[in-house]
Coordinates of C-alpha atoms in Angstrom, one line a residue:
X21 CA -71.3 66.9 30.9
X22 CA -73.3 63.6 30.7
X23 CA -75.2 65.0 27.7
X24 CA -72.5 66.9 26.1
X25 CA -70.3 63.2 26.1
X26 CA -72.9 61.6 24.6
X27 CA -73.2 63.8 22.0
X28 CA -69.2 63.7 21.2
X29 CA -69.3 59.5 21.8
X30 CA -72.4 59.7 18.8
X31 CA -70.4 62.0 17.0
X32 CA -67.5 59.6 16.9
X33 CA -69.7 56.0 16.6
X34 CA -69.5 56.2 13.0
X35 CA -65.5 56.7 13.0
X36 CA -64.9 54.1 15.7
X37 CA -66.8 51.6 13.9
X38 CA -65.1 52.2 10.7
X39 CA -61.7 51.8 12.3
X40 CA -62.8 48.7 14.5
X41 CA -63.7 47.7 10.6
X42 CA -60.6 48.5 9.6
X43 CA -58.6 46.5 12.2
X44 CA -60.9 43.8 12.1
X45 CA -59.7 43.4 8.0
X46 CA -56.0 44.9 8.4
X47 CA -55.0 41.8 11.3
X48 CA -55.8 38.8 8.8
X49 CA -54.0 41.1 6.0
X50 CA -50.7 41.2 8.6
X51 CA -51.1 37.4 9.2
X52 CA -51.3 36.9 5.3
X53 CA -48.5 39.2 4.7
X54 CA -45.9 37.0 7.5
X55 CA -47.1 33.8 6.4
X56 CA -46.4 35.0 2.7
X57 CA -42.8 36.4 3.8
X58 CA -42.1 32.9 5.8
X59 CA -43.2 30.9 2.8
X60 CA -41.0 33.0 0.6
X61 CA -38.5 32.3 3.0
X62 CA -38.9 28.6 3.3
X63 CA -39.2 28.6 -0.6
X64 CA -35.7 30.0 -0.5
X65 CA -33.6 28.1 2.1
X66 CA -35.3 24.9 0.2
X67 CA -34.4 26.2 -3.5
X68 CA -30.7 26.9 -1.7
X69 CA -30.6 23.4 -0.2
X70 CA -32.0 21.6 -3.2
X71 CA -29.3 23.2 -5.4
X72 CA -26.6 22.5 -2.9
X73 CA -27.8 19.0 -3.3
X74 CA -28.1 18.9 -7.2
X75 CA -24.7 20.5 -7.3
X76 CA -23.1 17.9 -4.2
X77 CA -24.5 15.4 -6.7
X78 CA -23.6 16.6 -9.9
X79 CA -20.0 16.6 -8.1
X80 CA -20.7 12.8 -7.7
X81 CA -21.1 12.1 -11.1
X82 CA -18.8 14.4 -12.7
X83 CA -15.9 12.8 -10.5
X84 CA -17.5 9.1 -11.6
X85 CA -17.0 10.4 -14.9
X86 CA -13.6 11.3 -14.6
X87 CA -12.5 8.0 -12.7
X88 CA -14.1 6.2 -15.1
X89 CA -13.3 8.0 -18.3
X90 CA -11.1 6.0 -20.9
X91 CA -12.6 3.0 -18.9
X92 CA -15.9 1.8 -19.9
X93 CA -16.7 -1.9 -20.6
X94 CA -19.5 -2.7 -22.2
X95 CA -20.4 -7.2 -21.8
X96 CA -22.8 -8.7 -24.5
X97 CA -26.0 -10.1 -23.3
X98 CA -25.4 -12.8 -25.3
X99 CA -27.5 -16.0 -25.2
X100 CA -27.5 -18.5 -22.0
X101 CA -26.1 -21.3 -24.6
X102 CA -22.8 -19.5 -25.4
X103 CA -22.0 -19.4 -21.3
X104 CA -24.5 -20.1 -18.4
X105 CA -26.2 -22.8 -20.5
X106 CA -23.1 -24.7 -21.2
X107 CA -22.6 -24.7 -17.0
X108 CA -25.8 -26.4 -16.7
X109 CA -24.5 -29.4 -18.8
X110 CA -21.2 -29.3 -16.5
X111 CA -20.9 -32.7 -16.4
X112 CA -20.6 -33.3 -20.3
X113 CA -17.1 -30.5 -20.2
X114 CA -14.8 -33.3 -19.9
X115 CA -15.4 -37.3 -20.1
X116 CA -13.6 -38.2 -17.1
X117 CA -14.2 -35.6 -14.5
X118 CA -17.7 -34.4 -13.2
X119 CA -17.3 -30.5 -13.4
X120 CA -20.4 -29.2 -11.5
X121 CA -18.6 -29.0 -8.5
X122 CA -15.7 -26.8 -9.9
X123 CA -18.0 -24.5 -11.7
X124 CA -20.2 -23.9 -9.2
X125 CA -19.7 -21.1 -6.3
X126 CA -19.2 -18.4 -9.6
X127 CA -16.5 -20.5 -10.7
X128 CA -13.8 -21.0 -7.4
X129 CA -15.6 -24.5 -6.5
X130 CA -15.9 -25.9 -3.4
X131 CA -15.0 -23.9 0.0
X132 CA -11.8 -25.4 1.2
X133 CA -13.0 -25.4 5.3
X134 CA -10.2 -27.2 6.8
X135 CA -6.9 -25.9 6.2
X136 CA -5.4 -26.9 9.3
X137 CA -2.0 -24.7 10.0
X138 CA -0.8 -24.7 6.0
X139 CA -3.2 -21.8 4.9
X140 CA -4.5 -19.2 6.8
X141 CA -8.7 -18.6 7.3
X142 CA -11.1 -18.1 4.5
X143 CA -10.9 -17.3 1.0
X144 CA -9.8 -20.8 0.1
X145 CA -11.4 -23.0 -2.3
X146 CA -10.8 -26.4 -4.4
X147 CA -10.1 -24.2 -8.1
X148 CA -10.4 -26.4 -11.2
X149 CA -7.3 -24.5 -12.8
X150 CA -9.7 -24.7 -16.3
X151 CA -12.4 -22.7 -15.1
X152 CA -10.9 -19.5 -15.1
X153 CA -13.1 -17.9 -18.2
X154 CA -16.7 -18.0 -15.0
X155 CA -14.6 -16.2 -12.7
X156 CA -13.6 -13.7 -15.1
X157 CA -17.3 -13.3 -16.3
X158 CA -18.7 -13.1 -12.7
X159 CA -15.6 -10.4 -11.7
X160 CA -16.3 -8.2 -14.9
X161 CA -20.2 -8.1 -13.9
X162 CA -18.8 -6.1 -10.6
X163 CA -16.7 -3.9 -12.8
X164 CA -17.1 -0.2 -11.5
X165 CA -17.3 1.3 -15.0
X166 CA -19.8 -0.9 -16.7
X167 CA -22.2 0.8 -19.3
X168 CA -25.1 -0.2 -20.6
X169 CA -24.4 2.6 -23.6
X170 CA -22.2 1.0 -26.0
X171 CA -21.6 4.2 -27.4
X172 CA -19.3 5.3 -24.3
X173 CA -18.0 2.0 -23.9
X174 CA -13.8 2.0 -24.6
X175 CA -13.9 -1.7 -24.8
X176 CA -16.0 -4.8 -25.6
X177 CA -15.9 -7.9 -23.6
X178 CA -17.8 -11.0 -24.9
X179 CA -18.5 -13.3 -22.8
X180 CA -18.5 -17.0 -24.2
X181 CA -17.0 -19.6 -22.5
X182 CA -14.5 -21.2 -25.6
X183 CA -12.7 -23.2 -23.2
X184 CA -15.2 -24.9 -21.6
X185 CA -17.1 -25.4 -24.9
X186 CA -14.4 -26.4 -26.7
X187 CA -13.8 -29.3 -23.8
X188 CA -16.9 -30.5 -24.6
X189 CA -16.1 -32.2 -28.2
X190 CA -12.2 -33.1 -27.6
X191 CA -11.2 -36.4 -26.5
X192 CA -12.7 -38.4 -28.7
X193 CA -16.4 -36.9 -26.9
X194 CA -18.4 -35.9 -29.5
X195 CA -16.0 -35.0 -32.5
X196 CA -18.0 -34.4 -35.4
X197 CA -15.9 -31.2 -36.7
X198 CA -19.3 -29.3 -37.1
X199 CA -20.7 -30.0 -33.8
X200 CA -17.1 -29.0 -32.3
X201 CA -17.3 -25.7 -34.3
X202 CA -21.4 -25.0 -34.4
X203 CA -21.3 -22.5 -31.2
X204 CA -18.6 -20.6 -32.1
X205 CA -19.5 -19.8 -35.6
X206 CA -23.0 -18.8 -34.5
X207 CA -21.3 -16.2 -32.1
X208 CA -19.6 -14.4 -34.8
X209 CA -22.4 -14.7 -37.6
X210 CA -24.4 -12.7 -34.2
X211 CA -21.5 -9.9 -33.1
X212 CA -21.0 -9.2 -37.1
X213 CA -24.4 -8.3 -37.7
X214 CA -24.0 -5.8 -34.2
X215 CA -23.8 -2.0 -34.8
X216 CA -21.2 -2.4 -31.9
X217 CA -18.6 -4.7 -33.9
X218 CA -18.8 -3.1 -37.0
X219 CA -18.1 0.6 -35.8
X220 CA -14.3 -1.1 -35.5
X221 CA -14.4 -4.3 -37.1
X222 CA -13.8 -5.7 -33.8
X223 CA -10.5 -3.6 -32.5
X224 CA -11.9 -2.5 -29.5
X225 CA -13.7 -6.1 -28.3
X226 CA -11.8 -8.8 -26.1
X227 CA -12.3 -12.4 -25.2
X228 CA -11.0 -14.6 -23.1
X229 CA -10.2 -18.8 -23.1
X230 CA -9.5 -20.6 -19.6
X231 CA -7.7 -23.1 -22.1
X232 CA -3.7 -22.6 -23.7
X233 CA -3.8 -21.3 -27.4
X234 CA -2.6 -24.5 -29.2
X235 CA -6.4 -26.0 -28.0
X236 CA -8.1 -23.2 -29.5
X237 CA -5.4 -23.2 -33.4
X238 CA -7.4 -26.3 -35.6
X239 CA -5.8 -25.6 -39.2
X240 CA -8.2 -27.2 -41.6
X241 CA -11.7 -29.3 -40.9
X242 CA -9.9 -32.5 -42.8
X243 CA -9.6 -35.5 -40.3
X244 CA -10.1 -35.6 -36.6
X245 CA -7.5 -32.6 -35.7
X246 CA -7.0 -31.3 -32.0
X247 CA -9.1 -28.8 -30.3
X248 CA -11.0 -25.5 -31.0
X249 CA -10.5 -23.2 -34.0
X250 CA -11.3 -19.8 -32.3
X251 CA -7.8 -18.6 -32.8
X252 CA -7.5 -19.0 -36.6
X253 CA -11.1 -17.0 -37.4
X254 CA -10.4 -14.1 -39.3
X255 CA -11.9 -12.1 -37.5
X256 CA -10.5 -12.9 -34.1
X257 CA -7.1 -11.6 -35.8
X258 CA -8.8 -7.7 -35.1
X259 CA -9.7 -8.7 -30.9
X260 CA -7.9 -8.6 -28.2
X261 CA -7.6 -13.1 -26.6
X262 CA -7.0 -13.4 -22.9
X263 CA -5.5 -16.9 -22.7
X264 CA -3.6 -18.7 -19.4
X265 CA -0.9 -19.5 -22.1
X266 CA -0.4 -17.6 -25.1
X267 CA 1.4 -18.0 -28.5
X268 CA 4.6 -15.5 -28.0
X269 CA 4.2 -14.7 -31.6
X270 CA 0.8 -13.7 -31.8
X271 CA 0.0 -9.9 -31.6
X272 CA -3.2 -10.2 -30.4
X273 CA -2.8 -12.9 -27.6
X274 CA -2.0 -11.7 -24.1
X275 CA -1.3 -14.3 -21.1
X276 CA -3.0 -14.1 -17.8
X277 CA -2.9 -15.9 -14.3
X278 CA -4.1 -19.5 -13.7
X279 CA -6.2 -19.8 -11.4
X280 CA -5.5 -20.3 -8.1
X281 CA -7.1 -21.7 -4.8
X282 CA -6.9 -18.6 -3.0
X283 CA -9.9 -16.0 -4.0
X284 CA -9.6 -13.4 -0.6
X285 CA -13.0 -11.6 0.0
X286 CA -11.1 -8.7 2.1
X287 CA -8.0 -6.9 2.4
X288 CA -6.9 -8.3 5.4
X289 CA -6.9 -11.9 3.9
X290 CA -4.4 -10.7 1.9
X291 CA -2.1 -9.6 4.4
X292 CA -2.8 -12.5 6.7
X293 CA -1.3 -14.6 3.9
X294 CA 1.4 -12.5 2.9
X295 CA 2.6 -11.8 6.7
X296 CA 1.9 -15.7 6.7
X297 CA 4.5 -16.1 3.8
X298 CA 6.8 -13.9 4.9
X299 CA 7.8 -16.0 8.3
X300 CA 7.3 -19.5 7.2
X301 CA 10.1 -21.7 8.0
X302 CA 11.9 -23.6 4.5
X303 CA 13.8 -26.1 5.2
X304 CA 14.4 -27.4 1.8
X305 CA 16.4 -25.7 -0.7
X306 CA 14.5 -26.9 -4.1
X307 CA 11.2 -29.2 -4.0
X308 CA 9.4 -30.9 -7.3
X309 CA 5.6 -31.9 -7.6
X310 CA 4.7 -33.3 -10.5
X311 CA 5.2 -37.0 -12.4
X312 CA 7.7 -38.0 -14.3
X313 CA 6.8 -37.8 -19.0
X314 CA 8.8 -40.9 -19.7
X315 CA 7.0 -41.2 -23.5
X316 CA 7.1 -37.2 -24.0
X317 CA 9.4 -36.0 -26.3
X318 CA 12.2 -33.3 -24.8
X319 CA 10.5 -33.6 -21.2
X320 CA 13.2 -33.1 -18.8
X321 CA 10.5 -34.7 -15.6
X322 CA 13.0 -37.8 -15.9
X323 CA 16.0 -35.7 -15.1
X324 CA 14.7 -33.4 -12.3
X325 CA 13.3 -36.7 -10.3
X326 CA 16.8 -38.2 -10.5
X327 CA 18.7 -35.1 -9.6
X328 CA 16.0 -34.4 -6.6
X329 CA 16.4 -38.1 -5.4
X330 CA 19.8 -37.8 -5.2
X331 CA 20.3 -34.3 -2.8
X332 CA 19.7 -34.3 0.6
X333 CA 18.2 -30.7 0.0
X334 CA 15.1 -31.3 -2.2
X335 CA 11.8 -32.7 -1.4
X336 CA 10.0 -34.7 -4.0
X337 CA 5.7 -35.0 -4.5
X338 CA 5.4 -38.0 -7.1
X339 CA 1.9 -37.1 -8.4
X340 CA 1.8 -40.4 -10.3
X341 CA 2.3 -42.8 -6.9
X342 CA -0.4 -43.8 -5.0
X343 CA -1.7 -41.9 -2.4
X344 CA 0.0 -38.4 -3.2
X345 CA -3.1 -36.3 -3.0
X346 CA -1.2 -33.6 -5.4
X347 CA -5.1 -32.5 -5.8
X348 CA -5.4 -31.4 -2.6
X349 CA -4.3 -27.5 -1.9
X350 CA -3.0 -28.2 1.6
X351 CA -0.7 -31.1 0.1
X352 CA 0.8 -29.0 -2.4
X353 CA 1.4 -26.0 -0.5
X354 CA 2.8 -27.4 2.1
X355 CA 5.5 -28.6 0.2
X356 CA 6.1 -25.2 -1.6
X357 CA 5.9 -23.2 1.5
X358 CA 8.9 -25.6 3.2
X359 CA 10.9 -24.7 0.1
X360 CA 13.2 -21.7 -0.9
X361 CA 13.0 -22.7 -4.6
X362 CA 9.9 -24.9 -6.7
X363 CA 11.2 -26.4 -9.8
X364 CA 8.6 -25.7 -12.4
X365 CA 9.2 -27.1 -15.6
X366 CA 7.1 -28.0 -19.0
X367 CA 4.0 -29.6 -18.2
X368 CA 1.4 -30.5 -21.7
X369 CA 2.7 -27.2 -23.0
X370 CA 5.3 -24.9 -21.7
X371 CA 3.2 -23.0 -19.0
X372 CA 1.3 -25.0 -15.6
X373 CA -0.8 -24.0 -12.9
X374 CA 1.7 -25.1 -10.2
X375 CA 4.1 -22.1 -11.0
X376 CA 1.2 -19.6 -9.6
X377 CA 0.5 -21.8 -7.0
X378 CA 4.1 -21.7 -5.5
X379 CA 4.5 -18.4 -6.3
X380 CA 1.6 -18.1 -4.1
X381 CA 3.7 -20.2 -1.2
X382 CA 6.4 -17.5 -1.7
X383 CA 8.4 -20.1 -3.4
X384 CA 11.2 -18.7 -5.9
X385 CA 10.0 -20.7 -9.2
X386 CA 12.8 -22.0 -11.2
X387 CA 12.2 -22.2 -15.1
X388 CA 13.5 -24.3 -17.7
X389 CA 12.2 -22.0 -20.9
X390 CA 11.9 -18.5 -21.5
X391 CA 8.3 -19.8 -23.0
X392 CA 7.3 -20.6 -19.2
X393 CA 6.7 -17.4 -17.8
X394 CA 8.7 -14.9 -19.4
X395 CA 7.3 -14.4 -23.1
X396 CA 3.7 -15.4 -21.6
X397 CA 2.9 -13.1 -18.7
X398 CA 4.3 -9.4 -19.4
X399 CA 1.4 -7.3 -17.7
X400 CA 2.6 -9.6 -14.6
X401 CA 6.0 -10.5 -14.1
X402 CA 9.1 -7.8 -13.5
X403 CA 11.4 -7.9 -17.2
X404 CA 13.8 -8.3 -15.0
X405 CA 13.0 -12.0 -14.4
X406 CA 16.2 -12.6 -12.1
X407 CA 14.6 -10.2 -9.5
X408 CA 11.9 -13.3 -8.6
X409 CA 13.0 -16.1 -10.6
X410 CA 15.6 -19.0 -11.3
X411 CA 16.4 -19.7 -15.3
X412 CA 18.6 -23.2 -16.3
X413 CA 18.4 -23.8 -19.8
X414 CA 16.5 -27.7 -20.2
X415 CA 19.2 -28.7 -22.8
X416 CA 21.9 -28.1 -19.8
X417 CA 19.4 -30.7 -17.5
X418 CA 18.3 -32.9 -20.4
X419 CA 22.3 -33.8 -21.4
X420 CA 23.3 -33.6 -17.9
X421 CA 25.5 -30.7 -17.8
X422 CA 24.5 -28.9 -15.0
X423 CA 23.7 -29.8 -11.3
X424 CA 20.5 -27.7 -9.9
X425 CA 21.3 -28.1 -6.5
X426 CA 24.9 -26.4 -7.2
X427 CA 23.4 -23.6 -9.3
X428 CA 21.1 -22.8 -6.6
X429 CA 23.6 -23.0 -3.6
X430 CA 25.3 -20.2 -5.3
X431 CA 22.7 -17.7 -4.0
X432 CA 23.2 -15.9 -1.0
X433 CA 20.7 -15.9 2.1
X434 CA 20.2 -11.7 1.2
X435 CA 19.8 -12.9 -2.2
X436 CA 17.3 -15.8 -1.9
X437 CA 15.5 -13.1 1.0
X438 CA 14.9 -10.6 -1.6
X439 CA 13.7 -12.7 -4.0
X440 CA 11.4 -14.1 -1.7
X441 CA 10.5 -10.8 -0.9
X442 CA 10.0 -10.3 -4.3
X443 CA 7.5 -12.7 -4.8
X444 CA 5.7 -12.4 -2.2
X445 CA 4.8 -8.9 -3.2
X446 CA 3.7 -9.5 -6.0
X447 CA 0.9 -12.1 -5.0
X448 CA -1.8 -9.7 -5.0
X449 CA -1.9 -9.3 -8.7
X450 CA -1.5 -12.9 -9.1
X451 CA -5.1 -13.9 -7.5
X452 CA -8.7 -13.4 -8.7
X453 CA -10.5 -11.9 -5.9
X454 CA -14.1 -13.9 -4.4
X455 CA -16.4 -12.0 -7.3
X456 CA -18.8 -12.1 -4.7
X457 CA -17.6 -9.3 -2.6
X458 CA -16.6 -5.8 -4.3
X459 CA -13.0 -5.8 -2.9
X460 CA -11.4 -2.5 -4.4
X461 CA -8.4 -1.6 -2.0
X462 CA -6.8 -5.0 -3.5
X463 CA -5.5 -4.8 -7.1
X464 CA -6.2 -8.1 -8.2
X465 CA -4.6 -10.2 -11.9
X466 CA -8.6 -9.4 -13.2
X467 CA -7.6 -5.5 -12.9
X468 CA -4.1 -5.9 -14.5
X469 CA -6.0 -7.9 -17.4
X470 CA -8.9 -5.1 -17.7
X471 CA -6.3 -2.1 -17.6
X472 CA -3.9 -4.2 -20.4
X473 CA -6.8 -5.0 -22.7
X474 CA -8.1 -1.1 -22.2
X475 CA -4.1 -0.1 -23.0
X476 CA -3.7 -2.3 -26.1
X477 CA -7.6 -1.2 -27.7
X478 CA -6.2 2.9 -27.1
X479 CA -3.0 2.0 -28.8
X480 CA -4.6 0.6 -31.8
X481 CA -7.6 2.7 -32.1
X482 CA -6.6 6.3 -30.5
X483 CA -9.0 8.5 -28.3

């Protein structure tokens, strides 16, 4: 048996070592083949995942698209000298008053720290009410639909501060005509020669002035004539002109907001305020802040301080006696959150700052002029201006026909509550936000001017 095994173990040597063989190159061909059929796998689940992603992403910027379509802004890069530059020389932008203070902080000026129990927290600053066109310039850089393709931009915004330039050479400070004038021509020789102006000679671009129109309407270069000549270009007639007063007769001119000292930097700012406003206690009927125009023609200051001296129910803030402190915002809003009604007549021109700042208060603001408030801010105030506001014609105050403190007796506590009401809703969209937050749950009075300008361009120039 021994010999007879070895001879069948010989006989199979040559088949075992072929199959040991075998296995020994079959076990790295199995490994190769799993690895293979886990990388394949792998290459799978990652090309499923990465498409998921592309497509969770493409999601993103198609519904960016749609949010933003019809909404595109593009803002010039123009040269520091026609903005930034002219903030640098701050203190030559009026003759009297140092401006660096006011222009600093992205345009809302100093922080206003202690506001003891008339205003509520943060978000308060001193606001120079003339510095409105760097605020609007530091809120539009934090525009969510800003492109740097001008050909998907719906509308152009230039950014040159008129206003503040234009300040500059008025008052008798540096009047040579050309010197007043040198800037602003300069811009325009620059946007004409732009592919970007000429594709709608202008329709689609907007500007803005922190100054009222008749600053910004020279006539003729003869003589030493008032203010700018921005308004009266040619080619301005084809833009849209964001203005804090604007002339009622001029197609192209669209009134926005003053500034005010309240820039919120949250949502709950804004409510703080507004539940503030809501349950402040007014114990006077009507208040007046302001000084009386003795040498100004149709002013009816001289009537208003009489008729306020005289009630028991109106509280008076002589700006022009010593020791007012009418600069200050808790002075000022003091006295228009202890009244039901603000008396807000002409100041230099028909419009003033004080008539937002009440507003703010939750003060009813009572007019004298249609050209106050009601021809000037339309993407703003209700048509319907006896939902939030008081009109008595000046002529009726001016030749003493009419006693304010009767008129306005004549309201009804429900009445005067809704109008309150009123108002204070609509203080939201009479506010610039802090431009240094992004603050998007609050509709501010930079949104209403973006969406009006956006409006009016679509209007004149279609899809």
């Amino acid at each position: 048996m021994m010999e007879k095994e070895k001879s069948i173990l010989k006989t199979l040597a040559p088949y075992n070592s072929r199959q040991s063989s075998r296995q020994m190159h079959v076990i790295p061909l199995l490994i190769s083949s799993i690895l293979s059929s886990l990388f394949l796998l792998f290459l799978s689940y990652y090309s499923s995942s990465s498409s998921s992603s592309s497509l969770i992403l493409s999601h993103s910027a198609v519904a960016h698209a749609d949010f933003c379509s019809g909404r595109y802004l593009y803002v010039y890069d123009l040269p520091d000298k026609f903005n930034f530059g002219i903030l640098r020389d701050c203190q030559a932008i009026f003759p009297w008053v140092d401006m660096c203070p006011y222009v600093a902080n992205r345009g809302l000026g100093p922080h206003l720290n202690e506001t003891g129990s008339v205003l509520t927290g943060n978000g308060w600053h001193i606001t120079n009410q003339w510095v409105l066109e760097v605020i609007f310039h530091n809120r539009i850089r934090q525009y969510e639909c800003l492109t740097a393709n001008s050909s998907q931009a719906d509308a152009f915004f230039v950014p040159y501060y008129v206003g503040l330039d234009t300040g500059r050479h008025m008052w008798g400070h540096n009047t040579s005509l050309w010197e007043r004038d040198a800037l602003l021509l300069e811009l325009f020789q620059f946007l004409k020669l732009r592919p970007e102006w000429s594709a709608k000679g202008g329709r689609d671009h907007f500007i803005l002035s922190g100054r009222a129109t008749w600053d910004l309407r020279r006539i003729d270069d003869i003589g030493n004539q008032w203010g700018g000549k921005l308004l009266m270009l040619p080619e301005v007639k084809n833009m849209t002109v964001l203005l804090i007063e604007s002339n009622a007769w001029a197609r192209n001119e669209f009134a926005i907001p003053y500034p005010t000292n309240f820039h919120p930097s949250n949502e709950s700012q804004v409510v703080t305020w507004q539940t503030k406003v809501r349950s402040t206690n007014r114990p006077w009927l009507f208040s007046f802040a302001g000084a009386r125009r003795p040498g100004q023609e149709g002013s009816i200051r001289d009537q208003l301080f009489d008729q306020c001296l005289k009630s028991t129910r109106c509280k008076l803030l002589d700006c022009a006696s010593a020791g007012s402190n009418c600069d200050s915002p808790v002075t000022t809003m003091s006295l228009f959150q202890s009244s039901s009604f603000c008396l807000q007549p002409p100041g230099d021109t028909p419009t003033r700052r004080s008539a937002f700042d009440s507003m703010l208060a939750g003060c009813i603001p009572v007019f004298f002029t249609p050209h106050s408030a009601y021809t000037q801010y339309k993407w703003y105030l209700p048509n319907n201006y006896s939902e939030y506001s008081v009109y008595i014609r000046d002529d009726e105050v001016r030749e003493g026909r009419v006693s304010i403190e009767e008129v306005l007796l004549k309201y009804s506590e429900e009445e005067i509550g809704n109008m309150k009401e009123k108002v204070t809703s609509m203080i939201p969209t009479l506010i610039y936000k802090d431009p240094n937050y992004k603050l998007d749950s609050v509709r501010d009075a930079f949104d209403v001017a973006v969406d009006g300008v956006l409006r009016r361009v679509k209007s004149i120039i279609g899809n």
